[in-house]
Amino acid sequence: MDFELILRVYPFFLEAAWVTIELSVLTTILGLICGALGAAARMSRSAILRAIGATYVSIFRGTPALIQLFIFYFGGPQIGIQLDAFEAGVIGLGVNIGAYMAETMRGAIQSVDKGQTEAARTLGMSRWETMRKVVLPQAMRMMIRPLGVNINALIKGTALVAAISVIELTYTAQRYIGSTYKPFEMFLLSGALYMIIIYVVGQGINWLDRKARIT
Amino acid sequence: MGLDFSVVPSYFGVLLQGMGWTIAITIGAGLLSFFGGIIFAVAALYGHWVIRLPMRGFAWLFMGTPLLLQLFLIYFGLIQIGIDLPAFVAGVIGLGLHFAVYNSELIQASILAVDKGQYEGARTLGLSRGQTLRRIIIPQAVRAVIPPMGNNMIALLKDSALVSVIGVMELTLAAQQAISRTYRPFEFYLAAAFCYYIINLALEAGLRRLERRIAASR
């Protein structure tokens, strides 16, 4: 184990870890938006919206995220969408994880007891009111943990953008493996940073989950 | 530059070959992750602490870091210690080990959930500790987690695209090869996505049948 080397290169890895964090935050936001839209479409009363939602979820969960990323980045210019690698990374990963989050959200919403909806409707609430005031507050609490699982996968998934040369943790590790021939040291250094990020996010999710349970 | 899918059919053979390799990698890594998962689970639960502790550390590290990073470690790490494996083998080992760790977690929980009476009964009948595990506990435990292990297998198929990065000639790299000759990334990545989708549907259908058969045999 070459500790001297680790001490020499770790500032570059810290900088790269910030890019990974930025990617993770932006992807989470986009993923939640796509997920909410996807879940709403899948549970909509309109058959067309339901079909669109189902197609979105099926296609993006049924093909590799790496290919989706390549289509956004390399294929985009052909249909007039010019994105830099970071933007393509956020959009590609966000739309991908959104498909998984849509299923998580739908699962949580549908696990709310049907009697709740029936009772609210009987009391004269509209469909939308029932959803907003009765079903969603309960479903939100149930989706925190499973969404945390999605976010954990998403953080590790940001490594994929190394393949389109975004200078984040995995790309940096790969570059330093190439120039130093020390794969174990570089793996441990970048791996430790990933685990710190995942640990902190995990604690945040736990805190949210506990807080949601008390109220 | 517009889209022109008419170039795709002339590379049909290249894509088909890539598809074959993707299926081969998925099967190879799938088998490794299945048997590796069982071995890891048994070692983690019943092994001597000399085995158990490094095992925990290994599982912890592999579950907390990206697969792509692990593939780089295995491919370049093995070269560094003098083992120059073909990229295909390194890819299968990397994918297989990664998912073996996830399968192991499922199997461990499942082994612990097998009724204690089964263990006591088998021991009373004169089976040794190893026999009890091998013939009584593990078959039940593994069977109970076939559905979630199937989900891991589907994830494995999609993650097999990552081994293109270390130069394994599978579907993703086949598409890239076609792109480097035609400069048509959108068309060929879409074609590759379509191929993955087809394999994915076939795998899902196969897993559903397997689950039904297991449910029926209970």
Tab-separated table of C-alpha atoms in Angstrom:
chain	number	residue	atom	x	y	z
A	1	MET	CA	0.000	0.000	0.000
A	2	ASP	CA	1.511	3.275	-1.167
A	3	PHE	CA	0.289	5.844	1.377
A	4	GLU	CA	2.591	8.537	0.070
A	5	LEU	CA	0.897	8.323	-3.313
A	6	ILE	CA	-2.539	8.502	-1.696
A	7	LEU	CA	-1.527	11.637	0.210
A	8	ARG	CA	-0.247	13.189	-2.969
A	9	VAL	CA	-3.303	12.580	-5.148
A	10	TYR	CA	-6.185	12.810	-2.678
A	11	PRO	CA	-6.914	16.547	-3.315
A	12	PHE	CA	-7.793	15.678	-6.912
A	13	PHE	CA	-10.142	12.972	-5.660
A	14	LEU	CA	-11.815	15.393	-3.259
A	15	GLU	CA	-12.438	17.788	-6.110
A	16	ALA	CA	-13.865	14.920	-8.171
A	17	ALA	CA	-16.064	13.888	-5.234
A	18	TRP	CA	-17.711	17.336	-5.413
A	19	VAL	CA	-18.629	16.689	-9.030
A	20	THR	CA	-20.107	13.330	-7.977
A	21	ILE	CA	-22.125	15.099	-5.263
A	22	GLU	CA	-23.360	17.755	-7.715
A	23	LEU	CA	-24.352	15.042	-10.183
A	24	SER	CA	-26.132	13.107	-7.436
A	25	VAL	CA	-28.123	16.110	-6.204
A	26	LEU	CA	-29.219	17.274	-9.669
A	27	THR	CA	-30.034	13.717	-10.745
A	28	THR	CA	-32.103	13.154	-7.601
A	29	ILE	CA	-34.132	16.315	-8.273
A	30	LEU	CA	-34.742	15.419	-11.919
A	31	GLY	CA	-35.454	11.791	-10.958
A	32	LEU	CA	-38.081	12.837	-8.409
A	33	ILE	CA	-39.781	15.096	-10.977
A	34	CYS	CA	-39.793	12.379	-13.663
A	35	GLY	CA	-40.861	9.819	-11.066
A	36	ALA	CA	-43.817	11.919	-9.879
A	37	LEU	CA	-44.931	12.601	-13.454
A	38	GLY	CA	-44.483	8.933	-14.369
A	39	ALA	CA	-46.427	7.710	-11.334
A	40	ALA	CA	-49.223	10.257	-11.966
A	41	ALA	CA	-49.440	9.183	-15.617
A	42	ARG	CA	-49.571	5.491	-14.704
A	43	MET	CA	-52.460	6.081	-12.291
A	44	SER	CA	-54.303	8.563	-14.465
A	45	ARG	CA	-57.897	8.070	-15.619
A	46	SER	CA	-56.879	8.694	-19.222
A	47	ALA	CA	-55.892	5.532	-21.055
A	48	ILE	CA	-53.459	7.474	-23.259
A	49	LEU	CA	-51.590	8.897	-20.255
A	50	ARG	CA	-51.523	5.448	-18.651
A	51	ALA	CA	-50.000	3.983	-21.806
A	52	ILE	CA	-47.405	6.766	-21.966
A	53	GLY	CA	-46.467	6.208	-18.310
A	54	ALA	CA	-46.217	2.447	-18.740
A	55	THR	CA	-44.074	2.826	-21.872
A	56	TYR	CA	-41.718	5.259	-20.139
A	57	VAL	CA	-41.220	2.946	-17.160
A	58	SER	CA	-40.860	-0.177	-19.270
A	59	ILE	CA	-38.348	1.259	-21.757
A	60	PHE	CA	-36.114	3.004	-19.242
A	61	ARG	CA	-36.122	0.090	-16.808
A	62	GLY	CA	-35.731	-2.469	-19.580
A	63	THR	CA	-32.563	-1.134	-21.212
A	64	PRO	CA	-29.105	-0.358	-19.777
A	65	ALA	CA	-28.598	3.105	-18.275
A	66	LEU	CA	-25.253	3.309	-20.092
A	67	ILE	CA	-26.970	3.013	-23.492
A	68	GLN	CA	-29.535	5.660	-22.509
A	69	LEU	CA	-26.690	7.954	-21.524
A	70	PHE	CA	-24.946	7.366	-24.863
A	71	ILE	CA	-28.147	8.115	-26.770
A	72	PHE	CA	-28.552	11.453	-24.962
A	73	TYR	CA	-24.903	12.416	-25.331
A	74	PHE	CA	-23.801	11.033	-28.700
A	75	GLY	CA	-27.204	10.747	-30.389
A	76	GLY	CA	-28.589	14.091	-29.178
A	77	PRO	CA	-26.821	16.271	-31.784
A	78	GLN	CA	-28.389	14.196	-34.581
A	79	ILE	CA	-31.864	15.276	-33.513
A	80	GLY	CA	-30.729	18.818	-32.766
A	81	ILE	CA	-30.099	18.517	-29.017
A	82	GLN	CA	-26.573	19.647	-28.196
A	83	LEU	CA	-25.631	18.794	-24.586
A	84	ASP	CA	-22.270	18.906	-22.851
A	85	ALA	CA	-21.178	15.745	-21.034
A	86	PHE	CA	-22.297	16.931	-17.595
A	87	GLU	CA	-25.752	17.990	-18.818
A	88	ALA	CA	-26.199	14.761	-20.762
A	89	GLY	CA	-25.119	12.876	-17.632
A	90	VAL	CA	-27.685	14.564	-15.393
A	91	ILE	CA	-30.500	14.206	-17.937
A	92	GLY	CA	-29.629	10.616	-18.855
A	93	LEU	CA	-29.278	9.431	-15.261
A	94	GLY	CA	-32.255	11.494	-14.026
A	95	VAL	CA	-34.683	10.205	-16.641
A	96	ASN	CA	-33.412	6.662	-15.994
A	97	ILE	CA	-33.764	6.717	-12.201
A	98	GLY	CA	-37.101	8.541	-12.628
A	99	ALA	CA	-38.539	5.353	-14.163
A	100	TYR	CA	-37.553	3.409	-11.032
A	101	MET	CA	-38.809	6.168	-8.733
A	102	ALA	CA	-42.152	6.220	-10.583
A	103	GLU	CA	-42.679	2.585	-9.618
A	104	THR	CA	-41.609	3.265	-6.026
A	105	MET	CA	-44.066	6.150	-5.733
A	106	ARG	CA	-46.903	4.253	-7.380
A	107	GLY	CA	-46.289	1.321	-5.047
A	108	ALA	CA	-46.470	3.571	-1.976
A	109	ILE	CA	-49.608	5.370	-3.170
A	110	GLN	CA	-51.392	2.124	-4.005
A	111	SER	CA	-50.463	0.628	-0.639
A	112	VAL	CA	-52.648	3.223	1.126
A	113	ASP	CA	-55.811	1.437	2.240
A	114	LYS	CA	-58.610	1.743	-0.317
A	115	GLY	CA	-61.088	2.464	2.483
A	116	GLN	CA	-59.378	5.810	3.020
A	117	THR	CA	-60.152	6.905	-0.540
A	118	GLU	CA	-63.716	5.592	-0.350
A	119	ALA	CA	-64.359	7.362	2.950
A	120	ALA	CA	-62.948	10.660	1.673
A	121	ARG	CA	-65.032	10.456	-1.504
A	122	THR	CA	-68.142	9.667	0.523
A	123	LEU	CA	-67.467	12.786	2.592
A	124	GLY	CA	-67.738	14.759	-0.633
A	125	MET	CA	-64.062	15.386	-1.392
A	126	SER	CA	-63.100	15.537	-5.054
A	127	ARG	CA	-60.680	13.000	-6.530
A	128	TRP	CA	-57.859	15.532	-6.457
A	129	GLU	CA	-58.672	16.658	-2.884
A	130	THR	CA	-58.710	13.038	-1.725
A	131	MET	CA	-55.312	12.462	-3.282
A	132	ARG	CA	-53.784	15.659	-1.866
A	133	LYS	CA	-55.290	15.674	1.613
A	134	VAL	CA	-55.757	11.996	2.430
A	135	VAL	CA	-53.724	9.613	0.281
A	136	LEU	CA	-50.511	11.526	-0.460
A	137	PRO	CA	-49.659	12.519	3.134
A	138	GLN	CA	-49.783	8.840	4.106
A	139	ALA	CA	-48.032	7.595	0.959
A	140	MET	CA	-45.213	10.153	1.311
A	141	ARG	CA	-44.218	8.634	4.631
A	142	MET	CA	-44.121	5.165	3.155
A	143	MET	CA	-42.014	6.143	0.152
A	144	ILE	CA	-39.108	7.742	2.021
A	145	ARG	CA	-37.249	4.502	2.654
A	146	PRO	CA	-37.706	2.896	-0.783
A	147	LEU	CA	-36.837	6.202	-2.463
A	148	GLY	CA	-33.693	6.141	-0.294
A	149	VAL	CA	-32.822	2.799	-1.903
A	150	ASN	CA	-33.284	4.402	-5.348
A	151	ILE	CA	-31.055	7.328	-4.350
A	152	ASN	CA	-28.370	4.968	-3.043
A	153	ALA	CA	-28.373	3.186	-6.421
A	154	LEU	CA	-28.328	6.547	-8.206
A	155	ILE	CA	-25.203	7.739	-6.360
A	156	LYS	CA	-23.328	4.609	-7.404
A	157	GLY	CA	-24.889	4.969	-10.856
A	158	THR	CA	-23.286	8.393	-11.362
A	159	ALA	CA	-20.061	6.452	-12.031
A	160	LEU	CA	-21.462	5.736	-15.517
A	161	VAL	CA	-20.809	9.284	-16.674
A	162	ALA	CA	-17.099	8.448	-16.513
A	163	ALA	CA	-17.793	6.696	-19.827
A	164	ILE	CA	-18.680	10.063	-21.409
A	165	SER	CA	-15.628	11.692	-19.777
A	166	VAL	CA	-17.248	13.720	-17.007
A	167	ILE	CA	-14.411	14.265	-14.565
A	168	GLU	CA	-16.007	12.739	-11.453
A	169	LEU	CA	-14.737	10.162	-8.952
A	170	THR	CA	-14.668	7.066	-11.133
A	171	TYR	CA	-13.185	8.902	-14.110
A	172	THR	CA	-10.490	10.331	-11.823
A	173	ALA	CA	-9.767	6.889	-10.356
A	174	GLN	CA	-9.522	5.428	-13.847
A	175	ARG	CA	-7.148	8.180	-14.971
A	176	TYR	CA	-4.880	7.748	-11.962
A	177	ILE	CA	-4.900	3.959	-12.312
A	178	GLY	CA	-3.648	4.530	-15.852
A	179	SER	CA	-0.885	6.917	-14.840
A	180	THR	CA	0.280	5.326	-11.555
A	181	TYR	CA	-0.450	1.590	-12.103
A	182	LYS	CA	-1.794	1.416	-8.541
A	183	PRO	CA	-5.362	0.136	-8.968
A	184	PHE	CA	-5.822	-0.945	-5.322
A	185	GLU	CA	-4.831	2.401	-3.844
A	186	MET	CA	-6.971	4.336	-6.301
A	187	PHE	CA	-9.925	1.996	-5.735
A	188	LEU	CA	-9.726	2.346	-1.963
A	189	LEU	CA	-9.384	6.122	-2.125
A	190	SER	CA	-12.333	6.668	-4.461
A	191	GLY	CA	-14.313	3.838	-2.838
A	192	ALA	CA	-13.930	5.462	0.578
A	193	LEU	CA	-15.267	8.756	-0.778
A	194	TYR	CA	-18.280	7.021	-2.355
A	195	MET	CA	-19.002	5.265	0.923
A	196	ILE	CA	-18.797	8.522	2.888
A	197	ILE	CA	-21.286	10.164	0.493
A	198	ILE	CA	-23.621	7.160	0.668
A	199	TYR	CA	-23.326	6.993	4.458
A	200	VAL	CA	-24.205	10.676	4.917
A	201	VAL	CA	-27.161	10.436	2.522
A	202	GLY	CA	-28.314	7.257	4.282
A	203	GLN	CA	-28.273	9.048	7.638
A	204	GLY	CA	-30.282	11.895	6.098
A	205	ILE	CA	-32.900	9.442	4.814
A	206	ASN	CA	-33.097	7.761	8.237
A	207	TRP	CA	-33.611	11.155	9.883
A	208	LEU	CA	-36.385	12.073	7.425
A	209	ASP	CA	-38.021	8.690	7.931
A	210	ARG	CA	-37.999	9.034	11.728
A	211	LYS	CA	-39.345	12.577	11.542
A	212	ALA	CA	-42.139	11.501	9.202
A	213	ARG	CA	-43.142	8.725	11.569
A	214	ILE	CA	-43.566	10.936	14.649
A	215	THR	CA	-45.982	13.432	13.081
B	1	MET	CA	-27.811	15.458	-39.555
B	2	GLY	CA	-31.250	13.751	-39.310
B	3	LEU	CA	-31.870	10.099	-38.710
B	4	ASP	CA	-31.345	7.298	-41.194
B	5	PHE	CA	-32.060	3.805	-39.969
B	6	SER	CA	-31.338	2.237	-43.362
B	7	VAL	CA	-27.682	1.735	-42.344
B	8	VAL	CA	-28.613	-0.506	-39.429
B	9	PRO	CA	-29.555	-3.720	-41.312
B	10	SER	CA	-26.093	-4.024	-42.912
B	11	TYR	CA	-24.613	-4.294	-39.409
B	12	PHE	CA	-27.169	-6.837	-38.325
B	13	GLY	CA	-24.525	-9.562	-38.067
B	14	VAL	CA	-22.261	-7.434	-35.861
B	15	LEU	CA	-25.125	-6.621	-33.496
B	16	LEU	CA	-26.293	-10.230	-33.427
B	17	GLN	CA	-22.806	-11.392	-32.501
B	18	GLY	CA	-22.654	-8.739	-29.782
B	19	MET	CA	-26.017	-9.954	-28.527
B	20	GLY	CA	-24.597	-13.481	-28.326
B	21	TRP	CA	-21.707	-12.272	-26.194
B	22	THR	CA	-24.018	-10.264	-23.957
B	23	ILE	CA	-26.078	-13.396	-23.365
B	24	ALA	CA	-22.908	-15.427	-22.711
B	25	ILE	CA	-21.646	-12.851	-20.186
B	26	THR	CA	-25.024	-12.712	-18.468
B	27	ILE	CA	-25.201	-16.498	-18.162
B	28	GLY	CA	-21.572	-16.826	-17.002
B	29	ALA	CA	-21.765	-14.006	-14.479
B	30	GLY	CA	-25.259	-15.138	-13.450
B	31	LEU	CA	-24.009	-18.638	-12.590
B	32	LEU	CA	-21.000	-17.195	-10.769
B	33	SER	CA	-23.230	-14.836	-8.784
B	34	PHE	CA	-25.620	-17.678	-7.907
B	35	PHE	CA	-23.043	-20.167	-6.628
B	36	GLY	CA	-20.774	-17.421	-5.326
B	37	GLY	CA	-23.739	-16.001	-3.438
B	38	ILE	CA	-24.389	-19.351	-1.735
B	39	ILE	CA	-20.712	-19.808	-0.832
B	40	PHE	CA	-20.403	-16.231	0.479
B	41	ALA	CA	-23.582	-16.622	2.514
B	42	VAL	CA	-22.433	-19.860	4.158
B	43	ALA	CA	-18.951	-18.450	4.801
B	44	ALA	CA	-20.408	-15.261	6.274
B	45	LEU	CA	-22.759	-17.152	8.606
B	46	TYR	CA	-20.820	-20.272	9.572
B	47	GLY	CA	-17.185	-19.558	8.661
B	48	HIS	CA	-14.328	-19.147	11.124
B	49	TRP	CA	-13.830	-15.474	11.989
B	50	VAL	CA	-10.626	-15.461	9.894
B	51	ILE	CA	-12.912	-15.961	6.882
B	52	ARG	CA	-15.965	-14.177	8.224
B	53	LEU	CA	-14.418	-10.794	8.966
B	54	PRO	CA	-12.668	-10.238	5.601
B	55	MET	CA	-15.887	-11.461	4.009
B	56	ARG	CA	-17.913	-8.755	5.775
B	57	GLY	CA	-15.375	-6.141	4.723
B	58	PHE	CA	-15.495	-7.353	1.133
B	59	ALA	CA	-19.309	-7.314	1.046
B	60	TRP	CA	-19.396	-3.868	2.634
B	61	LEU	CA	-16.909	-2.484	0.087
B	62	PHE	CA	-18.666	-4.078	-2.898
B	63	MET	CA	-22.118	-2.872	-1.865
B	64	GLY	CA	-20.933	0.662	-1.204
B	65	THR	CA	-19.023	1.388	-4.396
B	66	PRO	CA	-19.982	1.588	-8.086
B	67	LEU	CA	-19.730	-1.516	-10.254
B	68	LEU	CA	-17.741	0.394	-12.864
B	69	LEU	CA	-15.061	1.172	-10.290
B	70	GLN	CA	-14.951	-2.498	-9.262
B	71	LEU	CA	-14.514	-3.560	-12.879
B	72	PHE	CA	-11.528	-1.216	-13.179
B	73	LEU	CA	-10.092	-2.649	-9.950
B	74	ILE	CA	-10.456	-6.256	-11.081
B	75	TYR	CA	-9.250	-5.716	-14.627
B	76	PHE	CA	-6.241	-3.519	-13.823
B	77	GLY	CA	-5.613	-5.029	-10.379
B	78	LEU	CA	-5.214	-8.529	-11.752
B	79	ILE	CA	-2.815	-7.254	-14.400
B	80	GLN	CA	-0.803	-5.541	-11.669
B	81	ILE	CA	-0.359	-8.765	-9.692
B	82	GLY	CA	0.698	-10.529	-12.875
B	83	ILE	CA	-2.565	-12.201	-13.905
B	84	ASP	CA	-3.364	-11.020	-17.406
B	85	LEU	CA	-6.894	-12.276	-18.006
B	86	PRO	CA	-8.792	-11.699	-21.223
B	87	ALA	CA	-11.229	-8.785	-20.806
B	88	PHE	CA	-14.156	-11.187	-21.207
B	89	VAL	CA	-13.068	-13.283	-18.208
B	90	ALA	CA	-12.329	-10.191	-16.096
B	91	GLY	CA	-15.772	-8.835	-16.999
B	92	VAL	CA	-17.539	-12.059	-16.027
B	93	ILE	CA	-15.602	-12.231	-12.735
B	94	GLY	CA	-16.295	-8.577	-11.925
B	95	LEU	CA	-20.022	-8.757	-12.699
B	96	GLY	CA	-20.316	-12.178	-11.040
B	97	LEU	CA	-18.628	-11.097	-7.806
B	98	HIS	CA	-20.600	-7.861	-7.622
B	99	PHE	CA	-23.947	-9.643	-7.840
B	100	ALA	CA	-22.741	-12.573	-5.704
B	101	VAL	CA	-22.448	-10.082	-2.837
B	102	TYR	CA	-26.049	-8.937	-3.343
B	103	ASN	CA	-27.300	-12.532	-3.699
B	104	SER	CA	-25.368	-13.484	-0.578
B	105	GLU	CA	-27.242	-10.882	1.474
B	106	LEU	CA	-30.563	-12.333	0.299
B	107	ILE	CA	-29.498	-15.927	0.996
B	108	GLN	CA	-28.122	-15.102	4.445
B	109	ALA	CA	-31.421	-13.597	5.535
B	110	SER	CA	-33.239	-16.556	4.025
B	111	ILE	CA	-31.023	-19.150	5.785
B	112	LEU	CA	-31.695	-17.454	9.105
B	113	ALA	CA	-35.418	-17.555	8.364
B	114	VAL	CA	-35.514	-21.345	7.809
B	115	ASP	CA	-37.401	-22.933	10.696
B	116	LYS	CA	-35.056	-24.067	13.491
B	117	GLY	CA	-36.999	-27.329	13.700
B	118	GLN	CA	-35.637	-28.308	10.284
B	119	TYR	CA	-32.093	-28.104	11.581
B	120	GLU	CA	-32.865	-29.934	14.804
B	121	GLY	CA	-34.829	-32.608	12.941
B	122	ALA	CA	-32.010	-33.267	10.491
B	123	ARG	CA	-29.416	-33.459	13.263
B	124	THR	CA	-31.624	-35.840	15.240
B	125	LEU	CA	-31.862	-38.070	12.172
B	126	GLY	CA	-28.073	-38.356	12.280
B	127	LEU	CA	-27.089	-35.906	9.524
B	128	SER	CA	-23.810	-34.084	10.127
B	129	ARG	CA	-23.680	-30.288	10.334
B	130	GLY	CA	-22.400	-30.021	6.751
B	131	GLN	CA	-25.001	-32.481	5.446
B	132	THR	CA	-27.792	-30.604	7.202
B	133	LEU	CA	-26.709	-27.359	5.596
B	134	ARG	CA	-26.182	-28.830	2.155
B	135	ARG	CA	-29.223	-31.043	1.912
B	136	ILE	CA	-31.826	-29.430	4.143
B	137	ILE	CA	-31.198	-25.776	4.906
B	138	ILE	CA	-29.629	-24.346	1.745
B	139	PRO	CA	-32.097	-25.844	-0.774
B	140	GLN	CA	-35.009	-24.342	1.171
B	141	ALA	CA	-33.279	-21.015	1.737
B	142	VAL	CA	-32.240	-20.606	-1.908
B	143	ARG	CA	-35.638	-21.577	-3.246
B	144	ALA	CA	-37.312	-18.911	-1.106
B	145	VAL	CA	-35.203	-16.121	-2.613
B	146	ILE	CA	-35.424	-17.097	-6.294
B	147	PRO	CA	-37.725	-14.136	-7.133
B	148	PRO	CA	-35.445	-11.408	-5.695
B	149	MET	CA	-32.385	-13.188	-7.124
B	150	GLY	CA	-34.184	-13.083	-10.476
B	151	ASN	CA	-34.427	-9.306	-10.136
B	152	ASN	CA	-30.673	-9.224	-9.545
B	153	MET	CA	-30.227	-11.296	-12.694
B	154	ILE	CA	-32.222	-8.704	-14.678
B	155	ALA	CA	-30.055	-5.943	-13.191
B	156	LEU	CA	-26.996	-7.989	-14.148
B	157	LEU	CA	-28.113	-8.208	-17.775
B	158	LYS	CA	-28.419	-4.427	-17.975
B	159	ASP	CA	-25.171	-3.816	-16.099
B	160	SER	CA	-23.349	-6.146	-18.481
B	161	ALA	CA	-23.214	-3.099	-20.781
B	162	LEU	CA	-20.552	-1.707	-18.428
B	163	VAL	CA	-17.969	-4.315	-19.412
B	164	SER	CA	-17.751	-2.598	-22.805
B	165	VAL	CA	-15.692	0.020	-20.953
B	166	ILE	CA	-12.919	-2.518	-20.253
B	167	GLY	CA	-13.047	-3.658	-23.866
B	168	VAL	CA	-15.278	-6.729	-23.857
B	169	MET	CA	-16.793	-7.135	-27.305
B	170	GLU	CA	-20.470	-7.376	-26.378
B	171	LEU	CA	-23.589	-5.629	-27.627
B	172	THR	CA	-22.655	-2.112	-26.483
B	173	LEU	CA	-19.159	-2.281	-27.929
B	174	ALA	CA	-20.524	-3.885	-31.115
B	175	ALA	CA	-22.823	-0.865	-31.492
B	176	GLN	CA	-19.863	1.437	-30.872
B	177	GLN	CA	-17.901	-0.344	-33.561
B	178	ALA	CA	-20.700	0.156	-36.064
B	179	ILE	CA	-20.909	3.813	-35.002
B	180	SER	CA	-17.206	4.398	-35.519
B	181	ARG	CA	-17.648	3.324	-39.145
B	182	THR	CA	-20.951	5.047	-39.902
B	183	TYR	CA	-21.055	8.052	-37.498
B	184	ARG	CA	-24.650	7.211	-36.658
B	185	PRO	CA	-24.735	6.957	-32.837
B	186	PHE	CA	-28.463	7.539	-32.383
B	187	GLU	CA	-29.512	4.770	-34.748
B	188	PHE	CA	-27.096	2.146	-33.442
B	189	TYR	CA	-27.499	2.849	-29.735
B	190	LEU	CA	-31.249	2.706	-30.259
B	191	ALA	CA	-30.829	-0.614	-32.090
B	192	ALA	CA	-28.675	-1.891	-29.204
B	193	ALA	CA	-31.272	-0.714	-26.678
B	194	PHE	CA	-33.900	-2.607	-28.651
B	195	CYS	CA	-31.761	-5.778	-28.527
B	196	TYR	CA	-31.307	-5.421	-24.742
B	197	TYR	CA	-35.036	-4.902	-24.373
B	198	ILE	CA	-35.737	-8.141	-26.243
B	199	ILE	CA	-33.256	-10.140	-24.117
B	200	ASN	CA	-34.750	-8.513	-21.033
B	201	LEU	CA	-38.289	-9.577	-22.011
B	202	ALA	CA	-37.110	-13.142	-22.663
B	203	LEU	CA	-35.281	-13.275	-19.334
B	204	GLU	CA	-38.301	-11.913	-17.458
B	205	ALA	CA	-40.576	-14.477	-19.094
B	206	GLY	CA	-38.127	-17.268	-18.213
B	207	LEU	CA	-37.906	-16.139	-14.601
B	208	ARG	CA	-41.695	-15.957	-14.280
B	209	ARG	CA	-41.967	-19.547	-15.501
B	210	LEU	CA	-39.300	-20.662	-13.059
B	211	GLU	CA	-41.133	-18.937	-10.198
B	212	ARG	CA	-44.416	-20.597	-11.152
B	213	ARG	CA	-42.765	-24.006	-11.248
B	214	ILE	CA	-41.233	-23.480	-7.835
B	215	ALA	CA	-44.543	-22.308	-6.437
B	216	ALA	CA	-46.244	-25.376	-7.907
B	217	SER	CA	-43.698	-27.820	-6.455
B	218	ARG	CA	-44.351	-26.646	-2.906
